[in-house]
PDB file of C-alpha atoms in Angstrom:
ATOM      1  CA  MET A  18      39.366   1.289 -16.125  1.00 50.00           C
ATOM      2  CA  ARG A  19      37.205  -1.474 -17.599  1.00 52.00           C
ATOM      3  CA  TYR A  20      36.501  -2.826 -14.081  1.00 48.00           C
ATOM      4  CA  SER A  21      35.242   0.530 -12.766  1.00 46.00           C
ATOM      5  CA  PHE A  22      32.934   0.927 -15.798  1.00 41.00           C
ATOM      6  CA  THR A  23      31.446  -2.530 -15.125  1.00 40.00           C
ATOM      7  CA  VAL A  24      30.875  -1.705 -11.444  1.00 37.00           C
ATOM      8  CA  LEU A  25      29.302   1.645 -12.352  1.00 38.00           C
ATOM      9  CA  SER A  26      27.025  -0.039 -14.908  1.00 40.00           C
ATOM     10  CA  LEU A  27      25.947  -2.597 -12.315  1.00 36.00           C
ATOM     11  CA  LEU A  28      25.187   0.108  -9.733  1.00 36.00           C
ATOM     12  CA  VAL A  29      23.110   2.088 -12.259  1.00 36.00           C
ATOM     13  CA  ALA A  30      21.165  -1.066 -13.190  1.00 39.00           C
ATOM     14  CA  VAL A  31      20.457  -1.867  -9.528  1.00 38.00           C
ATOM     15  CA  PHE A  32      19.317   1.713  -8.887  1.00 40.00           C
ATOM     16  CA  PHE A  33      16.925   1.736 -11.846  1.00 39.00           C
ATOM     17  CA  THR A  34      15.547  -1.692 -10.944  1.00 40.00           C
ATOM     18  CA  ALA A  35      14.811  -0.612  -7.361  1.00 42.00           C
ATOM     19  CA  THR A  36      13.311   2.683  -8.516  1.00 41.00           C
ATOM     20  CA  THR A  37      11.115   1.009 -11.138  1.00 43.00           C
ATOM     21  CA  ALA A  38       9.817  -1.653  -8.733  1.00 44.00           C
ATOM     22  CA  ARG A  39       9.081   0.990  -6.120  1.00 48.00           C
ATOM     23  CA  ALA A  40       7.118   3.088  -8.617  1.00 50.00           C
ATOM     24  CA  GLU A  41       4.873   0.138  -9.499  1.00 88.00           C
ATOM     25  CA  VAL A  42       3.595  -0.265  -5.948  1.00 95.00           C
ATOM     26  CA  THR A  43       2.838   3.421  -5.479  1.00 96.00           C
ATOM     27  CA  GLY A  44      -0.698   4.501  -6.233  1.00 97.00           C
ATOM     28  CA  VAL A  45      -4.185   3.815  -4.931  1.00 98.00           C
ATOM     29  CA  TRP A  46      -5.183   0.294  -3.872  1.00 98.00           C
ATOM     30  CA  SER A  47      -8.597  -1.139  -2.997  1.00 98.00           C
ATOM     31  CA  THR A  48      -8.534  -3.262   0.153  1.00 97.00           C
ATOM     32  CA  VAL A  49     -10.420  -6.532   0.697  1.00 94.00           C
ATOM     33  CA  GLU A  50     -14.084  -6.345  -0.296  1.00 94.00           C
ATOM     34  CA  GLY A  51     -13.505  -2.749  -1.442  1.00 96.00           C
ATOM     35  CA  LYS A  52     -13.946  -1.444   2.123  1.00 96.00           C
ATOM     36  CA  SER A  53     -11.381   1.305   1.617  1.00 98.00           C
ATOM     37  CA  HIS A  54      -8.788   2.740  -0.743  1.00 98.00           C
ATOM     38  CA  VAL A  55      -5.215   3.186   0.440  1.00 98.00           C
ATOM     39  CA  LYS A  56      -2.756   5.512  -1.279  1.00 98.00           C
ATOM     40  CA  ILE A  57       0.804   4.154  -1.140  1.00 98.00           C
ATOM     41  CA  GLU A  58       3.577   6.687  -1.706  1.00 97.00           C
ATOM     42  CA  PRO A  59       7.183   7.426  -0.776  1.00 97.00           C
ATOM     43  CA  CYS A  60       7.798   8.873   2.682  1.00 95.00           C
ATOM     44  CA  GLY A  61      11.454   9.814   2.561  1.00 95.00           C
ATOM     45  CA  ASP A  62      13.365   6.680   1.593  1.00 94.00           C
ATOM     46  CA  LYS A  63      10.536   4.341   2.679  1.00 97.00           C
ATOM     47  CA  LEU A  64       6.940   3.710   1.625  1.00 97.00           C
ATOM     48  CA  CYS A  65       3.827   4.553   3.594  1.00 98.00           C
ATOM     49  CA  GLY A  66       0.108   4.474   2.913  1.00 98.00           C
ATOM     50  CA  LYS A  67      -3.007   6.197   4.140  1.00 98.00           C
ATOM     51  CA  ILE A  68      -6.729   5.629   3.768  1.00 98.00           C
ATOM     52  CA  ILE A  69      -8.136   8.103   1.248  1.00 98.00           C
ATOM     53  CA  TRP A  70     -11.641   6.665   0.732  1.00 98.00           C
ATOM     54  CA  LEU A  71     -14.105   4.567   2.720  1.00 98.00           C
ATOM     55  CA  LYS A  72     -17.004   2.558   1.323  1.00 97.00           C
ATOM     56  CA  GLU A  73     -18.939   3.381   4.495  1.00 96.00           C
ATOM     57  CA  PRO A  74     -17.477   6.671   5.796  1.00 97.00           C
ATOM     58  CA  LEU A  75     -20.273   7.414   8.281  1.00 96.00           C
ATOM     59  CA  THR A  76     -21.486   5.757  11.468  1.00 95.00           C
ATOM     60  CA  ASP A  77     -25.133   4.844  12.054  1.00 95.00           C
ATOM     61  CA  LYS A  78     -25.507   8.331  13.555  1.00 95.00           C
ATOM     62  CA  LYS A  79     -24.320   9.876  10.238  1.00 96.00           C
ATOM     63  CA  ILE A  80     -21.009  11.192  11.585  1.00 96.00           C
ATOM     64  CA  ALA A  81     -17.560  10.506  10.130  1.00 97.00           C
ATOM     65  CA  LYS A  82     -15.986   7.308  11.441  1.00 97.00           C
ATOM     66  CA  THR A  83     -13.137   7.814  13.884  1.00 98.00           C
ATOM     67  CA  ASP A  84     -10.384   5.559  15.198  1.00 98.00           C
ATOM     68  CA  ILE A  85     -12.410   4.486  18.260  1.00 97.00           C
ATOM     69  CA  LYS A  86     -10.462   1.248  18.871  1.00 97.00           C
ATOM     70  CA  ASN A  87      -6.995   2.813  18.920  1.00 97.00           C
ATOM     71  CA  GLU A  88      -5.003   1.587  21.919  1.00 95.00           C
ATOM     72  CA  ASP A  89      -3.877   5.192  22.471  1.00 95.00           C
ATOM     73  CA  VAL A  90      -6.941   6.893  23.976  1.00 96.00           C
ATOM     74  CA  ASN A  91      -5.675  10.293  22.754  1.00 96.00           C
ATOM     75  CA  LEU A  92      -5.918   9.130  19.116  1.00 96.00           C
ATOM     76  CA  ARG A  93      -9.448   7.735  19.197  1.00 96.00           C
ATOM     77  CA  GLY A  94     -10.969  10.943  17.833  1.00 96.00           C
ATOM     78  CA  GLN A  95      -8.886  11.016  14.640  1.00 97.00           C
ATOM     79  CA  PRO A  96     -10.847  10.350  11.438  1.00 98.00           C
ATOM     80  CA  ILE A  97     -10.373   6.987   9.704  1.00 98.00           C
ATOM     81  CA  ASN A  98     -10.365   8.752   6.338  1.00 97.00           C
ATOM     82  CA  GLY A  99      -6.828  10.161   6.035  1.00 97.00           C
ATOM     83  CA  LEU A 100      -5.381   7.749   8.606  1.00 98.00           C
ATOM     84  CA  GLU A 101      -1.861   6.479   7.880  1.00 98.00           C
ATOM     85  CA  ILE A 102      -2.010   2.686   8.162  1.00 98.00           C
ATOM     86  CA  LEU A 103       1.193   1.623   6.361  1.00 98.00           C
ATOM     87  CA  LYS A 104       4.621   2.772   7.578  1.00 98.00           C
ATOM     88  CA  GLY A 105       8.305   2.081   7.106  1.00 98.00           C
ATOM     89  CA  PHE A 106       8.396  -0.270   4.101  1.00 98.00           C
ATOM     90  CA  VAL A 107      11.754  -0.761   2.363  1.00 97.00           C
ATOM     91  CA  PRO A 108      12.521  -2.707  -0.837  1.00 95.00           C
ATOM     92  CA  ASP A 109      13.448  -6.344  -0.216  1.00 95.00           C
ATOM     93  CA  GLY A 110      14.116  -7.937  -3.585  1.00 88.00           C
ATOM     94  CA  ASP A 111      12.104  -7.740  -6.774  1.00 88.00           C
ATOM     95  CA  ASN A 112       8.585  -6.458  -6.148  1.00 95.00           C
ATOM     96  CA  GLU A 113       8.807  -7.023  -2.382  1.00 97.00           C
ATOM     97  CA  TRP A 114       8.836  -4.609   0.549  1.00 97.00           C
ATOM     98  CA  ASP A 115       9.478  -5.488   4.169  1.00 97.00           C
ATOM     99  CA  ASP A 116      10.209  -4.085   7.625  1.00 97.00           C
ATOM    100  CA  GLY A 117       6.964  -2.129   7.612  1.00 98.00           C
ATOM    101  CA  THR A 118       3.960  -1.985   9.884  1.00 98.00           C
ATOM    102  CA  ILE A 119       0.246  -2.022   9.183  1.00 98.00           C
ATOM    103  CA  TYR A 120      -2.322  -0.519  11.513  1.00 98.00           C
ATOM    104  CA  ASN A 121      -5.776  -2.110  11.603  1.00 96.00           C
ATOM    105  CA  PRO A 122      -8.427   0.401  12.717  1.00 96.00           C
ATOM    106  CA  GLU A 123     -10.932  -2.468  13.073  1.00 95.00           C
ATOM    107  CA  ASP A 124      -9.066  -3.781  16.140  1.00 96.00           C
ATOM    108  CA  GLY A 125      -6.801  -0.821  17.006  1.00 97.00           C
ATOM    109  CA  LYS A 126      -3.593  -2.852  16.692  1.00 96.00           C
ATOM    110  CA  THR A 127      -0.378  -2.457  14.703  1.00 97.00           C
ATOM    111  CA  TYR A 128       1.270  -5.483  13.074  1.00 97.00           C
ATOM    112  CA  SER A 129       4.635  -6.125  11.418  1.00 98.00           C
ATOM    113  CA  SER A 130       4.039  -6.201   7.705  1.00 98.00           C
ATOM    114  CA  SER A 131       5.416  -6.959   4.257  1.00 98.00           C
ATOM    115  CA  MET A 132       4.058  -6.419   0.751  1.00 98.00           C
ATOM    116  CA  THR A 133       4.529  -8.329  -2.499  1.00 97.00           C
ATOM    117  CA  LEU A 134       3.500  -7.038  -5.907  1.00 97.00           C
ATOM    118  CA  VAL A 135       2.171 -10.233  -7.495  1.00 96.00           C
ATOM    119  CA  LYS A 136       0.994  -8.583 -10.723  1.00 95.00           C
ATOM    120  CA  PRO A 137       0.927  -4.901 -11.729  1.00 95.00           C
ATOM    121  CA  ASP A 138      -2.617  -4.654 -10.331  1.00 96.00           C
ATOM    122  CA  THR A 139      -2.395  -7.177  -7.457  1.00 97.00           C
ATOM    123  CA  LEU A 140      -0.666  -6.531  -4.131  1.00 98.00           C
ATOM    124  CA  GLU A 141      -0.433  -9.044  -1.304  1.00 98.00           C
ATOM    125  CA  VAL A 142      -0.221  -7.323   2.077  1.00 98.00           C
ATOM    126  CA  LYS A 143       0.795  -9.498   5.014  1.00 98.00           C
ATOM    127  CA  GLY A 144       0.386  -8.598   8.669  1.00 97.00           C
ATOM    128  CA  CYS A 145       1.993 -10.725  11.391  1.00 97.00           C
ATOM    129  CA  VAL A 146       2.021 -11.198  15.151  1.00 92.00           C
ATOM    130  CA  VAL A 147       5.025 -13.292  16.157  1.00 88.00           C
ATOM    131  CA  MET A 148       4.759 -16.127  13.583  1.00 89.00           C
ATOM    132  CA  PHE A 149       1.024 -15.938  12.893  1.00 94.00           C
ATOM    133  CA  CYS A 150       0.318 -14.048   9.687  1.00 96.00           C
ATOM    134  CA  LYS A 151      -2.684 -13.053   7.622  1.00 96.00           C
ATOM    135  CA  THR A 152      -2.421 -12.019   3.982  1.00 97.00           C
ATOM    136  CA  GLN A 153      -4.863  -9.795   2.127  1.00 97.00           C
ATOM    137  CA  THR A 154      -4.982  -9.222  -1.617  1.00 98.00           C
ATOM    138  CA  TRP A 155      -5.431  -5.603  -2.669  1.00 98.00           C
ATOM    139  CA  THR A 156      -6.339  -4.454  -6.185  1.00 98.00           C
ATOM    140  CA  LYS A 157      -4.901  -1.376  -7.890  1.00 97.00           C
ATOM    141  CA  VAL A 158      -7.402   1.412  -8.469  1.00 96.00           C
ATOM    142  CA  GLN A 159      -4.986   3.913 -10.056  1.00 78.00           C
TER     143      GLN A 159
END
């Protein structure tokens, strides 16, 4: 009886730790140089994120920016604002998420990605191709 209570207590602690860490990364984050804001939220049992604000939302011709560099020609007309760029992240230890992808509308490519919550208001987002990675630091907006 004592053993099953200990196991149950451990499972509850693990659940609350994972839930708490996940909640800290959700919210709105400013990307490098404040070019955009990305809202990270649960998508089923994973995390995803979409662009909800752009510093420069219009082209030189004063029309909304679209995903013109997307490798899929059929998706090039979709607006950048509202575009899902983070997909499939799962918890991987304390304040870390892995197995996700990040889409970069500046080059139209999707990269394997991981995220680490360094401080409550600082998120490191890493995108990789094979073994070459680039890390950006995002700042929490809300």
